[in-house]
Amino acid sequence: MSRYRDVALFFLLALLWGGSFVAIEVGLDYYPPVLYAAYRFDVAALALISYVLLTESGPFPRSRGDLAAIGFSGGLSVAANNALLFVGQQYTTSGIASITYSLVPIATAAVAALWIGGTDLDARGAIGVVLAFLGVGLVAQPDPANLGGGVAVGVGLISVGVIAVAVGSVGLRTVETTFSSVALTGWAMGFGALAIHALSLGLGESQRLPATAPRALVPLAFLGLFSSAVAYTIYFTLLDRLGPFEINLVSYVVPVVATVAGALLLAEPVTRFTVAGFAVIVLGFGLLKRREIAAAAADVRFPA
């Protein structure tokens, strides 16, 4: 029964994260992009920190490692990543944004190999990383005559955000913490929200209260409560049960959800280049993680 529950949670996570790209697309009609990202994590941090304070006995950061972890997660994975994602998605569809975001496991493996070593990034794995980024190029379809605007700019910004996530994730591995992953996520979201608000002010965005129209409130509530607070709780639950390789496969279900939802709900176009680029990214992931895939197929787990 627990196996079926894990499968259900896996696909619920994919639905929540895939739907987030559509919610971003809708909400951008009502908010400046960086302010919108800040509001997302205001809601998420309030929900998750409240949950942690009510359920955990040691919810507060107590060491330098805790503060460093909040800095890596909140400064890079939350603030830098989401500011770039929300700005970049002004230029793309939700499907293209989610496909670009599927680079996260690949970029994380590459950053880990360069920073902390210990990862088995051989020649075929390196080819996989290169293929993945070429796949993103296919998705972006850059026009040399118009590099200052259009989809290429959006994909470029989101790709930088992906690298921020990768650096934040690997940096997190270099510090020791004294509290739970859920508590870390809650405090990181709180710190990230403050950082994004400061960035919004620094960029001169028009500051406004959240819009009261249902079409604006529903995406914001979905982003803050469901695709952030609830989804990250599911993620850490499955990470503990399934391990990092299996849970990271959700990155390749999310773009399917986002692309289909964007096409059905927002009439977003899906081109042959979009599909081909995603296929090349998946191929790159397959080369990079071929040993883990073979082990999973044989129902054998590698040591962490």
mmCIF file of C-alpha atoms in Angstrom:
data_model
loop_
_atom_site.group_PDB
_atom_site.id
_atom_site.type_symbol
_atom_site.label_atom_id
_atom_site.label_comp_id
_atom_site.label_asym_id
_atom_site.label_seq_id
_atom_site.Cartn_x
_atom_site.Cartn_y
_atom_site.Cartn_z
ATOM 1 C CA MET A 1 0.000 0.000 0.000
ATOM 2 C CA SER A 2 2.846 2.424 0.822
ATOM 3 C CA ARG A 3 4.245 1.936 -2.688
ATOM 4 C CA TYR A 4 0.939 3.036 -4.241
ATOM 5 C CA ARG A 5 0.845 5.984 -1.854
ATOM 6 C CA ASP A 6 4.344 7.027 -2.938
ATOM 7 C CA VAL A 7 3.357 6.799 -6.608
ATOM 8 C CA ALA A 8 0.263 8.912 -5.932
ATOM 9 C CA LEU A 9 2.355 11.506 -4.072
ATOM 10 C CA PHE A 10 4.915 11.523 -6.901
ATOM 11 C CA PHE A 11 2.293 12.396 -9.508
ATOM 12 C CA LEU A 12 0.592 14.873 -7.164
ATOM 13 C CA LEU A 13 3.967 16.609 -6.814
ATOM 14 C CA ALA A 14 4.315 16.700 -10.610
ATOM 15 C CA LEU A 15 0.814 18.192 -10.920
ATOM 16 C CA LEU A 16 1.509 20.859 -8.291
ATOM 17 C CA TRP A 17 4.871 21.874 -9.725
ATOM 18 C CA GLY A 18 3.669 21.630 -13.320
ATOM 19 C CA GLY A 19 0.637 23.765 -12.498
ATOM 20 C CA SER A 20 2.888 26.401 -10.941
ATOM 21 C CA PHE A 21 4.196 27.465 -14.351
ATOM 22 C CA VAL A 22 0.648 28.061 -15.579
ATOM 23 C CA ALA A 23 -0.191 29.959 -12.376
ATOM 24 C CA ILE A 24 2.860 32.187 -12.907
ATOM 25 C CA GLU A 25 1.757 32.892 -16.475
ATOM 26 C CA VAL A 26 -1.725 33.950 -15.338
ATOM 27 C CA GLY A 27 -0.553 36.048 -12.387
ATOM 28 C CA LEU A 28 1.928 38.039 -14.463
ATOM 29 C CA ASP A 29 -1.081 39.894 -15.907
ATOM 30 C CA TYR A 30 -1.650 41.451 -12.468
ATOM 31 C CA TYR A 31 1.760 41.971 -10.857
ATOM 32 C CA PRO A 32 5.278 43.082 -11.710
ATOM 33 C CA PRO A 33 7.233 39.826 -11.998
ATOM 34 C CA VAL A 34 9.660 40.168 -9.070
ATOM 35 C CA LEU A 35 6.946 41.429 -6.709
ATOM 36 C CA TYR A 36 4.793 38.480 -7.755
ATOM 37 C CA ALA A 37 7.624 36.094 -6.870
ATOM 38 C CA ALA A 38 7.949 37.820 -3.465
ATOM 39 C CA TYR A 39 4.235 37.393 -2.757
ATOM 40 C CA ARG A 40 4.490 33.703 -3.638
ATOM 41 C CA PHE A 41 7.027 33.135 -0.888
ATOM 42 C CA ASP A 42 5.301 35.435 1.597
ATOM 43 C CA VAL A 43 2.371 33.014 1.466
ATOM 44 C CA ALA A 44 4.567 29.900 1.357
ATOM 45 C CA ALA A 45 6.820 30.986 4.238
ATOM 46 C CA LEU A 46 3.857 31.945 6.442
ATOM 47 C CA ALA A 47 2.248 28.542 5.865
ATOM 48 C CA LEU A 48 5.377 26.422 6.221
ATOM 49 C CA ILE A 49 6.925 28.257 9.198
ATOM 50 C CA SER A 50 3.571 28.068 11.005
ATOM 51 C CA TYR A 51 3.485 24.320 10.353
ATOM 52 C CA VAL A 52 7.051 23.878 11.604
ATOM 53 C CA LEU A 53 6.438 25.913 14.780
ATOM 54 C CA LEU A 54 3.376 23.812 15.582
ATOM 55 C CA THR A 55 4.852 20.381 14.846
ATOM 56 C CA GLU A 56 8.595 20.435 15.584
ATOM 57 C CA SER A 57 10.429 20.712 18.894
ATOM 58 C CA GLY A 58 13.566 22.380 17.493
ATOM 59 C CA PRO A 59 12.365 24.578 14.648
ATOM 60 C CA PHE A 60 14.765 27.537 14.972
ATOM 61 C CA PRO A 61 18.225 27.895 13.415
ATOM 62 C CA ARG A 62 20.880 27.501 16.106
ATOM 63 C CA SER A 63 24.261 27.245 14.392
ATOM 64 C CA ARG A 64 26.384 28.873 11.722
ATOM 65 C CA GLY A 65 25.671 25.849 9.545
ATOM 66 C CA ASP A 66 21.933 26.515 9.873
ATOM 67 C CA LEU A 67 22.412 30.139 8.822
ATOM 68 C CA ALA A 68 24.669 29.150 5.920
ATOM 69 C CA ALA A 69 22.089 26.609 4.765
ATOM 70 C CA ILE A 70 19.350 29.257 4.874
ATOM 71 C CA GLY A 71 21.650 31.554 2.888
ATOM 72 C CA PHE A 72 22.309 28.969 0.186
ATOM 73 C CA SER A 73 18.683 27.864 -0.068
ATOM 74 C CA GLY A 74 16.960 31.192 0.503
ATOM 75 C CA GLY A 75 19.427 33.390 -1.364
ATOM 76 C CA LEU A 76 20.015 31.190 -4.404
ATOM 77 C CA SER A 77 17.357 28.467 -4.721
ATOM 78 C CA VAL A 78 14.496 30.745 -3.643
ATOM 79 C CA ALA A 79 15.411 34.393 -4.303
ATOM 80 C CA ALA A 80 17.757 34.387 -7.307
ATOM 81 C CA ASN A 81 16.063 31.429 -8.963
ATOM 82 C CA ASN A 82 12.487 32.667 -8.658
ATOM 83 C CA ALA A 83 13.219 36.287 -9.508
ATOM 84 C CA LEU A 84 14.830 35.080 -12.756
ATOM 85 C CA LEU A 85 12.068 32.531 -13.380
ATOM 86 C CA PHE A 86 9.240 35.043 -13.001
ATOM 87 C CA VAL A 87 10.993 37.690 -15.126
ATOM 88 C CA GLY A 88 11.968 35.100 -17.733
ATOM 89 C CA GLN A 89 8.502 33.648 -18.002
ATOM 90 C CA GLN A 90 7.235 36.983 -19.328
ATOM 91 C CA TYR A 91 8.967 36.001 -22.584
ATOM 92 C CA THR A 92 8.034 32.312 -22.772
ATOM 93 C CA THR A 93 5.144 29.936 -22.432
ATOM 94 C CA SER A 94 4.685 27.881 -19.280
ATOM 95 C CA GLY A 95 5.678 24.754 -21.241
ATOM 96 C CA ILE A 96 8.974 26.220 -22.454
ATOM 97 C CA ALA A 97 9.766 27.563 -18.974
ATOM 98 C CA SER A 98 9.158 24.150 -17.384
ATOM 99 C CA ILE A 99 11.261 22.343 -20.000
ATOM 100 C CA THR A 100 14.139 24.739 -19.361
ATOM 101 C CA TYR A 101 13.713 24.128 -15.654
ATOM 102 C CA SER A 102 14.131 20.373 -16.198
ATOM 103 C CA LEU A 103 17.863 21.128 -16.452
ATOM 104 C CA VAL A 104 18.063 21.351 -12.643
ATOM 105 C CA PRO A 105 19.201 17.742 -11.946
ATOM 106 C CA ILE A 106 21.731 17.913 -14.781
ATOM 107 C CA ALA A 107 23.119 21.313 -13.787
ATOM 108 C CA THR A 108 23.334 20.169 -10.164
ATOM 109 C CA ALA A 109 25.384 17.113 -11.132
ATOM 110 C CA ALA A 110 27.741 19.291 -13.188
ATOM 111 C CA VAL A 111 28.185 21.877 -10.404
ATOM 112 C CA ALA A 112 28.783 19.089 -7.854
ATOM 113 C CA ALA A 113 31.491 17.577 -10.060
ATOM 114 C CA LEU A 114 33.249 20.949 -10.337
ATOM 115 C CA TRP A 115 32.804 22.053 -6.722
ATOM 116 C CA ILE A 116 32.960 19.065 -4.384
ATOM 117 C CA GLY A 117 34.008 16.213 -6.672
ATOM 118 C CA GLY A 118 33.078 12.668 -5.801
ATOM 119 C CA THR A 119 30.610 12.441 -8.677
ATOM 120 C CA ASP A 120 31.200 10.051 -11.533
ATOM 121 C CA LEU A 121 31.055 12.537 -14.402
ATOM 122 C CA ASP A 122 32.885 10.635 -17.137
ATOM 123 C CA ALA A 123 33.060 11.418 -20.863
ATOM 124 C CA ARG A 124 29.578 10.085 -21.614
ATOM 125 C CA GLY A 125 28.166 11.959 -18.641
ATOM 126 C CA ALA A 126 29.795 15.175 -19.874
ATOM 127 C CA ILE A 127 28.259 14.566 -23.311
ATOM 128 C CA GLY A 128 24.913 14.201 -21.547
ATOM 129 C CA VAL A 129 25.331 17.612 -19.900
ATOM 130 C CA VAL A 130 26.217 19.206 -23.251
ATOM 131 C CA LEU A 131 23.258 17.517 -24.952
ATOM 132 C CA ALA A 132 20.906 18.814 -22.278
ATOM 133 C CA PHE A 133 21.973 22.412 -22.838
ATOM 134 C CA LEU A 134 21.734 21.920 -26.611
ATOM 135 C CA GLY A 135 18.183 20.734 -26.002
ATOM 136 C CA VAL A 136 17.439 24.001 -24.248
ATOM 137 C CA GLY A 137 18.848 25.787 -27.296
ATOM 138 C CA LEU A 138 16.337 23.911 -29.460
ATOM 139 C CA VAL A 139 13.530 24.959 -27.153
ATOM 140 C CA ALA A 140 14.646 28.605 -27.235
ATOM 141 C CA GLN A 141 15.214 28.718 -31.034
ATOM 142 C CA PRO A 142 17.425 31.835 -30.759
ATOM 143 C CA ASP A 143 17.158 34.274 -33.642
ATOM 144 C CA PRO A 144 20.563 35.967 -34.257
ATOM 145 C CA ALA A 145 18.729 39.016 -35.560
ATOM 146 C CA ASN A 146 16.645 39.353 -32.384
ATOM 147 C CA LEU A 147 18.740 38.274 -29.421
ATOM 148 C CA GLY A 148 17.550 41.265 -27.411
ATOM 149 C CA GLY A 149 14.027 39.937 -26.971
ATOM 150 C CA GLY A 150 11.678 37.035 -27.373
ATOM 151 C CA VAL A 151 11.837 33.452 -26.145
ATOM 152 C CA ALA A 152 15.650 33.316 -26.159
ATOM 153 C CA VAL A 153 15.828 36.014 -23.453
ATOM 154 C CA GLY A 154 13.290 34.224 -21.301
ATOM 155 C CA VAL A 155 15.047 30.871 -21.643
ATOM 156 C CA GLY A 156 18.399 32.526 -20.921
ATOM 157 C CA LEU A 157 17.131 34.124 -17.710
ATOM 158 C CA ILE A 158 15.515 30.894 -16.526
ATOM 159 C CA SER A 159 18.714 28.980 -17.338
ATOM 160 C CA VAL A 160 20.698 31.344 -15.091
ATOM 161 C CA GLY A 161 18.092 30.673 -12.407
ATOM 162 C CA VAL A 162 18.650 26.932 -12.893
ATOM 163 C CA ILE A 163 22.369 27.432 -12.281
ATOM 164 C CA ALA A 164 21.520 29.389 -9.114
ATOM 165 C CA VAL A 165 19.455 26.418 -7.901
ATOM 166 C CA ALA A 166 22.317 24.040 -8.714
ATOM 167 C CA VAL A 167 24.889 26.149 -6.848
ATOM 168 C CA GLY A 168 22.532 26.554 -3.893
ATOM 169 C CA SER A 169 21.813 22.818 -3.756
ATOM 170 C CA VAL A 170 25.479 21.838 -3.899
ATOM 171 C CA GLY A 171 26.438 24.544 -1.408
ATOM 172 C CA LEU A 172 23.853 23.100 0.956
ATOM 173 C CA ARG A 173 25.757 19.790 0.911
ATOM 174 C CA THR A 174 28.870 21.506 2.268
ATOM 175 C CA VAL A 175 27.277 22.616 5.568
ATOM 176 C CA GLU A 176 25.866 20.770 8.554
ATOM 177 C CA THR A 177 22.469 21.729 9.969
ATOM 178 C CA THR A 178 20.735 21.068 13.273
ATOM 179 C CA PHE A 179 17.107 21.206 12.143
ATOM 180 C CA SER A 180 14.864 19.309 9.724
ATOM 181 C CA SER A 181 14.681 19.766 5.964
ATOM 182 C CA VAL A 182 11.132 21.093 6.264
ATOM 183 C CA ALA A 183 12.209 23.668 8.864
ATOM 184 C CA LEU A 184 15.134 24.690 6.657
ATOM 185 C CA THR A 185 12.783 25.112 3.709
ATOM 186 C CA GLY A 186 10.400 27.282 5.733
ATOM 187 C CA TRP A 187 13.128 29.645 6.976
ATOM 188 C CA ALA A 188 14.753 29.704 3.519
ATOM 189 C CA MET A 189 11.426 30.743 2.007
ATOM 190 C CA GLY A 190 11.095 33.500 4.610
ATOM 191 C CA PHE A 191 14.608 34.811 3.948
ATOM 192 C CA GLY A 192 14.074 34.459 0.190
ATOM 193 C CA ALA A 193 10.820 36.405 0.331
ATOM 194 C CA LEU A 194 12.555 39.315 2.098
ATOM 195 C CA ALA A 195 15.388 39.254 -0.438
ATOM 196 C CA ILE A 196 12.968 39.262 -3.376
ATOM 197 C CA HIS A 197 11.001 42.182 -1.893
ATOM 198 C CA ALA A 198 14.268 44.119 -1.549
ATOM 199 C CA LEU A 199 15.138 43.304 -5.170
ATOM 200 C CA SER A 200 11.688 44.416 -6.323
ATOM 201 C CA LEU A 201 12.156 47.743 -4.563
ATOM 202 C CA GLY A 202 15.674 48.110 -5.949
ATOM 203 C CA LEU A 203 14.432 47.524 -9.484
ATOM 204 C CA GLY A 204 11.833 50.262 -9.060
ATOM 205 C CA GLU A 205 8.838 47.996 -9.562
ATOM 206 C CA SER A 206 5.446 49.455 -8.756
ATOM 207 C CA GLN A 207 4.578 48.271 -5.237
ATOM 208 C CA ARG A 208 0.979 47.231 -4.685
ATOM 209 C CA LEU A 209 -1.085 45.018 -2.448
ATOM 210 C CA PRO A 210 -2.182 41.632 -3.811
ATOM 211 C CA ALA A 211 -4.995 42.015 -6.332
ATOM 212 C CA THR A 212 -8.461 41.008 -5.122
ATOM 213 C CA ALA A 213 -9.760 39.696 -8.449
ATOM 214 C CA PRO A 214 -10.326 35.907 -8.262
ATOM 215 C CA ARG A 215 -8.212 35.382 -11.399
ATOM 216 C CA ALA A 216 -5.296 36.998 -9.528
ATOM 217 C CA LEU A 217 -5.888 35.535 -6.052
ATOM 218 C CA VAL A 218 -6.350 31.916 -7.131
ATOM 219 C CA PRO A 219 -2.948 31.592 -8.898
ATOM 220 C CA LEU A 220 -1.193 33.311 -5.980
ATOM 221 C CA ALA A 221 -2.845 31.007 -3.429
ATOM 222 C CA PHE A 222 -2.013 27.983 -5.571
ATOM 223 C CA LEU A 223 1.633 29.061 -5.886
ATOM 224 C CA GLY A 224 2.111 29.909 -2.230
ATOM 225 C CA LEU A 225 0.129 27.153 -0.533
ATOM 226 C CA PHE A 226 0.039 24.209 -2.906
ATOM 227 C CA SER A 227 3.015 24.382 -5.272
ATOM 228 C CA SER A 228 5.351 25.694 -2.541
ATOM 229 C CA ALA A 229 4.365 24.764 1.025
ATOM 230 C CA VAL A 230 2.507 21.513 0.266
ATOM 231 C CA ALA A 231 4.684 20.472 -2.673
ATOM 232 C CA TYR A 232 7.980 20.884 -0.808
ATOM 233 C CA THR A 233 6.614 18.895 2.131
ATOM 234 C CA ILE A 234 5.727 16.091 -0.314
ATOM 235 C CA TYR A 235 9.152 16.408 -1.932
ATOM 236 C CA PHE A 236 11.066 15.926 1.304
ATOM 237 C CA THR A 237 8.778 13.055 2.319
ATOM 238 C CA LEU A 238 9.480 11.243 -0.956
ATOM 239 C CA LEU A 239 13.170 12.153 -0.869
ATOM 240 C CA ASP A 240 13.448 10.243 2.394
ATOM 241 C CA ARG A 241 11.516 7.240 1.046
ATOM 242 C CA LEU A 242 12.703 7.006 -2.563
ATOM 243 C CA GLY A 243 16.126 8.649 -2.604
ATOM 244 C CA PRO A 244 17.414 11.541 -4.743
ATOM 245 C CA PHE A 245 17.543 9.729 -8.094
ATOM 246 C CA GLU A 246 13.935 8.550 -8.196
ATOM 247 C CA ILE A 247 12.469 11.760 -6.822
ATOM 248 C CA ASN A 248 14.432 13.879 -9.317
ATOM 249 C CA LEU A 249 12.631 12.035 -12.115
ATOM 250 C CA VAL A 250 9.707 14.329 -11.296
ATOM 251 C CA SER A 251 11.631 17.006 -13.229
ATOM 252 C CA TYR A 252 10.718 15.128 -16.423
ATOM 253 C CA VAL A 253 7.026 14.723 -15.602
ATOM 254 C CA VAL A 254 6.553 18.384 -14.633
ATOM 255 C CA PRO A 255 7.168 19.741 -18.192
ATOM 256 C CA VAL A 256 4.554 17.364 -19.596
ATOM 257 C CA VAL A 257 2.008 18.614 -17.051
ATOM 258 C CA ALA A 258 2.911 22.278 -17.638
ATOM 259 C CA THR A 259 2.888 21.973 -21.432
ATOM 260 C CA VAL A 260 -0.465 20.169 -21.566
ATOM 261 C CA ALA A 261 -2.024 22.527 -19.003
ATOM 262 C CA GLY A 262 -0.702 25.586 -20.828
ATOM 263 C CA ALA A 263 -2.056 24.336 -24.140
ATOM 264 C CA LEU A 264 -5.491 23.479 -22.704
ATOM 265 C CA LEU A 265 -5.993 26.400 -20.319
ATOM 266 C CA LEU A 266 -4.065 29.221 -22.000
ATOM 267 C CA ALA A 267 -3.995 28.036 -25.647
ATOM 268 C CA GLU A 268 -0.183 28.145 -25.635
ATOM 269 C CA PRO A 269 1.454 26.779 -28.794
ATOM 270 C CA VAL A 270 3.554 23.612 -28.703
ATOM 271 C CA THR A 271 6.073 23.464 -31.562
ATOM 272 C CA ARG A 272 8.146 20.611 -32.942
ATOM 273 C CA PHE A 273 11.272 22.343 -31.643
ATOM 274 C CA THR A 274 9.807 22.401 -28.123
ATOM 275 C CA VAL A 275 9.133 18.657 -28.209
ATOM 276 C CA ALA A 276 12.493 17.877 -29.851
ATOM 277 C CA GLY A 277 14.384 20.020 -27.321
ATOM 278 C CA PHE A 278 12.727 18.250 -24.410
ATOM 279 C CA ALA A 279 13.593 14.867 -25.939
ATOM 280 C CA VAL A 280 17.267 15.899 -26.238
ATOM 281 C CA ILE A 281 17.296 17.063 -22.591
ATOM 282 C CA VAL A 282 15.882 13.698 -21.480
ATOM 283 C CA LEU A 283 18.521 11.940 -23.607
ATOM 284 C CA GLY A 284 21.220 13.995 -21.900
ATOM 285 C CA PHE A 285 19.828 13.051 -18.497
ATOM 286 C CA GLY A 286 19.826 9.392 -19.574
ATOM 287 C CA LEU A 287 23.516 9.533 -20.481
ATOM 288 C CA LEU A 288 24.425 11.358 -17.282
ATOM 289 C CA LYS A 289 22.448 9.002 -15.024
ATOM 290 C CA ARG A 290 22.754 5.770 -17.024
ATOM 291 C CA ARG A 291 24.167 3.781 -14.102
ATOM 292 C CA GLU A 292 21.393 4.841 -11.740
ATOM 293 C CA ILE A 293 18.810 4.039 -14.425
ATOM 294 C CA ALA A 294 20.294 0.582 -14.910
ATOM 295 C CA ALA A 295 20.368 0.016 -11.163
ATOM 296 C CA ALA A 296 16.756 1.142 -10.761
ATOM 297 C CA ALA A 297 15.722 -1.148 -13.620
ATOM 298 C CA ALA A 298 17.430 -4.052 -11.862
ATOM 299 C CA ASP A 299 15.913 -2.945 -8.533
ATOM 300 C CA VAL A 300 19.389 -2.389 -7.098
ATOM 301 C CA ARG A 301 20.243 0.699 -5.056
ATOM 302 C CA PHE A 302 23.667 2.308 -5.169
ATOM 303 C CA PRO A 303 25.126 3.536 -1.879
ATOM 304 C CA ALA A 304 24.469 7.218 -1.250
#
